[in-house]
Amino acid sequence: NKARNHWTVDLLEVQKSDRVLEIGCGPGIALALVAAKATSGEIVGHDHSELMIRQATRRNARAIRAGRLRLHLGDDSTIGELIPGFTKAFSANVAQFFPDKTGAFRSIATVLAPGALLATTYQPRNRNAVQADADRMADKFVRALADAGYEDLQVRSLALKPVPAICVLARRPR
């Protein structure tokens, strides 16, 4: 998970003043990576699990005290409650669980600034997973993102064991 999170954050090319949203922040590992880069920006972690929010709070206490990081409890239907204007957003092994991927990506777009970058990473975790599993999910993400109006879609791959991870990068239209 650490390698996948580092890779995803690296793909975002986070700048000092970026406003960054992590969807499904879990225990806050990737949030800590982002906080080290967006030193004058704002970071929001969003997760449906109270336990994960508590763990992310402990892990990122300094950034929270400094007012640079906030945590939001909710699911994909509550993302629209966030203050719009994020310049970067990402998720890792989350979007495959969206019941309506196109609808979820549309909801995410409502809180992104025009031209903002979205990174959606997936690594198959099922027994006997193969590269084709990652490729099929990448195709689903690309279709849903395109249907939701995103542009400049790209698929990247990271060689991990037992199966590579994919990341679909997309931009909210300007």
XYZ file of C-alpha atoms in Angstrom:
174
model
C 0.000 0.000 0.000
C 2.828 2.425 0.791
C 4.410 2.121 -2.663
C 1.017 2.578 -4.348
C 0.252 5.664 -2.215
C 3.689 7.233 -2.859
C 3.297 6.633 -6.591
C -0.183 8.150 -6.703
C 0.909 11.249 -4.774
C 3.957 11.586 -7.047
C 1.710 11.448 -10.137
C -0.247 14.426 -8.767
C 2.888 16.608 -8.689
C 1.576 18.389 -5.585
C 2.731 22.002 -5.293
C 3.142 24.085 -2.110
C -0.172 25.943 -2.456
C -2.377 23.151 -3.840
C -5.745 22.301 -2.303
C -5.781 18.505 -2.258
C -8.621 16.077 -1.557
C -8.076 12.412 -0.773
C -11.202 10.321 -1.246
C -11.069 7.290 1.021
C -8.146 8.542 3.082
C -8.017 5.482 5.337
C -5.487 5.847 8.167
C -3.964 8.974 6.603
C -0.706 7.641 5.183
C -1.053 9.426 1.840
C -2.372 12.561 3.579
C 0.947 12.785 5.441
C 2.802 12.574 2.108
C 0.641 15.355 0.665
C 1.035 17.519 3.797
C 4.810 17.386 3.356
C 4.417 18.837 -0.159
C 1.437 21.238 0.125
C 3.080 23.231 2.902
C 1.033 26.387 2.304
C -2.008 24.675 0.820
C -5.016 22.907 2.237
C -5.591 19.167 2.463
C -8.856 17.344 3.111
C -9.177 13.658 3.832
C -12.603 12.112 3.249
C -13.550 8.626 4.468
C -16.707 6.699 5.369
C -15.126 4.985 8.396
C -14.991 6.644 11.817
C -12.107 4.327 12.730
C -10.067 5.468 9.717
C -10.803 9.124 10.500
C -9.551 8.566 14.070
C -6.360 6.910 12.790
C -5.807 9.666 10.214
C -6.318 12.246 12.968
C -3.619 10.682 15.113
C -1.189 10.256 12.222
C -1.647 13.841 10.977
C -2.163 15.716 14.259
C 0.480 18.347 13.516
C -1.001 19.336 10.134
C -4.496 19.382 11.664
C -3.348 21.645 14.544
C -1.684 23.936 11.992
C -5.023 24.238 10.162
C -3.633 22.760 6.930
C -5.507 19.453 7.074
C -9.165 18.676 7.745
C -10.916 15.331 7.879
C -14.452 14.724 6.671
C -16.588 11.718 7.537
C -18.880 10.623 4.699
C -19.303 8.413 1.654
C -19.204 9.159 -2.077
C -22.628 10.837 -1.826
C -21.328 13.474 0.653
C -18.308 14.684 -1.311
C -20.410 17.548 -2.695
C -20.667 18.950 0.860
C -17.000 19.989 0.721
C -15.937 23.527 -0.156
C -15.176 23.610 -3.910
C -11.867 24.605 -5.461
C -9.576 21.600 -5.022
C -6.693 21.697 -7.503
C -5.840 18.003 -7.019
C -7.830 14.979 -5.859
C -7.050 11.302 -5.606
C -8.110 7.904 -4.363
C -6.368 4.544 -4.025
C -8.402 1.345 -4.108
C -11.642 3.205 -3.473
C -13.398 4.011 -6.763
C -14.048 0.359 -7.603
C -16.562 0.404 -4.729
C -18.599 3.335 -6.092
C -21.989 1.824 -7.017
C -22.442 4.515 -9.690
C -18.940 5.406 -10.866
C -20.056 8.066 -13.347
C -22.269 9.709 -10.721
C -19.481 9.628 -8.134
C -16.994 11.171 -10.576
C -19.566 13.897 -11.409
C -19.955 14.598 -7.692
C -16.188 14.851 -7.297
C -16.057 17.276 -10.238
C -18.351 19.679 -8.350
C -15.619 20.291 -5.752
C -12.714 20.484 -8.222
C -11.407 23.727 -9.666
C -11.502 24.035 -13.470
C -8.494 22.144 -14.869
C -7.938 20.241 -11.605
C -6.217 16.854 -11.758
C -7.882 13.676 -10.471
C -5.879 10.466 -9.934
C -7.798 7.214 -9.451
C -5.534 4.302 -8.508
C -6.447 0.639 -8.338
C -4.501 -2.507 -7.569
C -6.423 -5.801 -7.691
C -6.465 -7.457 -4.283
C -8.549 -10.521 -5.114
C -7.102 -14.029 -4.944
C -5.307 -15.033 -8.160
C -5.425 -11.454 -9.495
C -3.788 -10.824 -12.864
C -2.893 -7.787 -14.974
C -6.146 -8.194 -16.923
C -8.095 -7.433 -13.712
C -6.320 -4.082 -13.405
C -6.812 -3.379 -17.123
C -10.568 -4.092 -16.910
C -10.950 -1.693 -13.992
C -8.914 0.951 -15.827
C -11.347 0.636 -18.755
C -14.326 1.067 -16.388
C -12.747 4.152 -14.829
C -11.900 5.681 -18.211
C -15.481 5.198 -19.467
C -17.024 6.585 -16.271
C -14.663 9.574 -16.177
C -15.311 10.367 -19.838
C -19.076 10.055 -19.279
C -18.720 12.412 -16.288
C -17.088 15.012 -18.556
C -13.413 14.704 -17.626
C -10.709 15.327 -20.221
C -7.073 14.405 -20.916
C -7.521 10.848 -19.646
C -4.334 8.813 -19.251
C -3.699 5.360 -17.814
C -0.436 4.697 -15.995
C 0.853 1.416 -14.587
C 3.188 0.604 -11.706
C 4.896 -2.789 -11.476
C 3.998 -4.133 -8.036
C 3.660 -7.628 -6.651
C 1.603 -9.703 -7.005
C -0.071 -7.612 -9.691
C 0.613 -4.123 -11.122
C -1.384 -1.086 -10.035
C -3.033 1.252 -12.524
C -3.820 4.920 -12.166
C -6.228 6.809 -14.363
C -5.426 10.512 -14.509
C -8.100 12.936 -15.662
C -8.725 16.686 -15.678
C -11.895 18.567 -14.927
C -12.629 20.720 -17.959
C -11.641 24.395 -17.713
